[in-house]
Amino acid sequence: MGFIAFLILGLIAGAIAKAILPGRQGGGWIATLVLGVIGALIGGWVGGALFDVPLEKFWSIQTWLVAIIGSIIVLVIYGFVTRKSSRA
């Protein structure tokens, strides 16, 4: 899968992750979409390295699930980091 396709996948995965997570996360939609791209990249790397999930096809359900799960994890971590820094 090419870089542009993975970028689009990350943007969509970030939007889906934002819709799945309850409550308000710090940052707006732009930050969420950027974090979605980062989460998709990390999720794709971890999925490929640990679970041998092939990420060659854009329309594969495995690719989408790994990207969305990676985006959710990155958004949760970002929420914890911004929540702690705003209290201090």
mmCIF file of C-alpha atoms in Angstrom:
data_model
loop_
_atom_site.group_PDB
_atom_site.id
_atom_site.type_symbol
_atom_site.label_atom_id
_atom_site.label_comp_id
_atom_site.label_asym_id
_atom_site.label_seq_id
_atom_site.Cartn_x
_atom_site.Cartn_y
_atom_site.Cartn_z
ATOM 1 C CA MET A 1 0.000 0.000 0.000
ATOM 2 C CA GLY A 2 1.361 3.406 -0.902
ATOM 3 C CA PHE A 3 2.070 6.301 1.415
ATOM 4 C CA ILE A 4 -0.892 8.372 0.199
ATOM 5 C CA ALA A 5 -3.280 5.452 0.684
ATOM 6 C CA PHE A 6 -1.941 4.887 4.204
ATOM 7 C CA LEU A 7 -2.319 8.617 4.930
ATOM 8 C CA ILE A 8 -5.950 8.535 3.820
ATOM 9 C CA LEU A 9 -6.503 5.361 5.839
ATOM 10 C CA GLY A 10 -5.043 7.071 8.927
ATOM 11 C CA LEU A 11 -7.224 10.142 8.516
ATOM 12 C CA ILE A 12 -10.359 8.032 8.261
ATOM 13 C CA ALA A 13 -9.234 5.764 11.125
ATOM 14 C CA GLY A 14 -8.646 8.853 13.292
ATOM 15 C CA ALA A 15 -12.163 10.118 12.578
ATOM 16 C CA ILE A 16 -13.628 6.701 13.413
ATOM 17 C CA ALA A 17 -11.557 6.506 16.620
ATOM 18 C CA LYS A 18 -12.791 9.975 17.647
ATOM 19 C CA ALA A 19 -16.381 8.817 17.093
ATOM 20 C CA ILE A 20 -15.821 5.616 19.103
ATOM 21 C CA LEU A 21 -14.140 7.210 22.134
ATOM 22 C CA PRO A 22 -16.550 8.740 24.627
ATOM 23 C CA GLY A 23 -16.047 12.177 26.147
ATOM 24 C CA ARG A 24 -13.979 15.101 25.019
ATOM 25 C CA GLN A 25 -10.370 14.664 24.098
ATOM 26 C CA GLY A 26 -7.943 17.540 24.035
ATOM 27 C CA GLY A 27 -7.284 19.108 20.673
ATOM 28 C CA GLY A 28 -9.653 19.502 17.798
ATOM 29 C CA TRP A 29 -10.402 17.464 14.743
ATOM 30 C CA ILE A 30 -7.091 18.362 13.091
ATOM 31 C CA ALA A 31 -5.110 17.009 16.049
ATOM 32 C CA THR A 32 -7.315 13.916 16.110
ATOM 33 C CA LEU A 33 -6.750 13.240 12.417
ATOM 34 C CA VAL A 34 -2.990 13.675 12.777
ATOM 35 C CA LEU A 35 -3.027 11.334 15.770
ATOM 36 C CA GLY A 36 -5.111 8.942 13.682
ATOM 37 C CA VAL A 37 -2.407 8.851 11.028
ATOM 38 C CA ILE A 38 0.233 8.233 13.716
ATOM 39 C CA GLY A 39 -1.958 5.529 15.270
ATOM 40 C CA ALA A 40 -2.521 3.849 11.918
ATOM 41 C CA LEU A 41 1.215 3.814 11.243
ATOM 42 C CA ILE A 42 2.004 2.418 14.687
ATOM 43 C CA GLY A 43 -0.896 -0.047 14.518
ATOM 44 C CA GLY A 44 0.221 -1.201 11.080
ATOM 45 C CA TRP A 45 3.779 -1.649 12.239
ATOM 46 C CA VAL A 46 2.800 -3.545 15.406
ATOM 47 C CA GLY A 47 0.214 -5.619 13.553
ATOM 48 C CA GLY A 48 2.738 -6.559 10.904
ATOM 49 C CA ALA A 49 5.567 -7.267 13.325
ATOM 50 C CA LEU A 50 3.758 -9.120 16.110
ATOM 51 C CA PHE A 51 0.692 -10.661 14.536
ATOM 52 C CA ASP A 52 1.878 -11.068 10.935
ATOM 53 C CA VAL A 53 -1.124 -9.131 9.640
ATOM 54 C CA PRO A 54 -0.545 -8.289 5.984
ATOM 55 C CA LEU A 55 -1.285 -4.640 5.246
ATOM 56 C CA GLU A 56 -1.016 -4.688 1.471
ATOM 57 C CA LYS A 57 -4.627 -3.973 0.556
ATOM 58 C CA PHE A 58 -6.465 -0.749 1.286
ATOM 59 C CA TRP A 59 -9.894 -2.387 1.450
ATOM 60 C CA SER A 60 -8.868 -5.290 3.681
ATOM 61 C CA ILE A 61 -10.783 -5.545 6.963
ATOM 62 C CA GLN A 62 -7.548 -6.493 8.750
ATOM 63 C CA THR A 63 -5.905 -3.272 7.603
ATOM 64 C CA TRP A 64 -8.817 -1.165 8.796
ATOM 65 C CA LEU A 65 -9.121 -2.894 12.171
ATOM 66 C CA VAL A 66 -5.406 -2.549 12.904
ATOM 67 C CA ALA A 67 -5.452 1.125 11.877
ATOM 68 C CA ILE A 68 -8.535 1.932 13.966
ATOM 69 C CA ILE A 69 -7.242 0.085 17.041
ATOM 70 C CA GLY A 70 -3.878 1.829 16.703
ATOM 71 C CA SER A 71 -5.642 5.195 16.415
ATOM 72 C CA ILE A 72 -7.764 4.524 19.489
ATOM 73 C CA ILE A 73 -4.681 3.596 21.509
ATOM 74 C CA VAL A 74 -2.827 6.748 20.434
ATOM 75 C CA LEU A 75 -5.873 8.920 21.226
ATOM 76 C CA VAL A 76 -6.221 7.362 24.693
ATOM 77 C CA ILE A 77 -2.522 7.948 25.419
ATOM 78 C CA TYR A 78 -2.813 11.527 24.131
ATOM 79 C CA GLY A 79 -5.858 12.052 26.374
ATOM 80 C CA PHE A 80 -3.935 10.886 29.443
ATOM 81 C CA VAL A 81 -0.939 13.084 28.618
ATOM 82 C CA THR A 82 -2.995 16.223 27.992
ATOM 83 C CA ARG A 83 -5.198 15.612 31.019
ATOM 84 C CA LYS A 84 -2.190 15.383 33.357
ATOM 85 C CA SER A 85 -0.448 18.416 31.852
ATOM 86 C CA SER A 86 -3.588 20.576 32.159
ATOM 87 C CA ARG A 87 -3.919 19.804 35.888
ATOM 88 C CA ALA A 88 -0.392 20.904 36.732
#
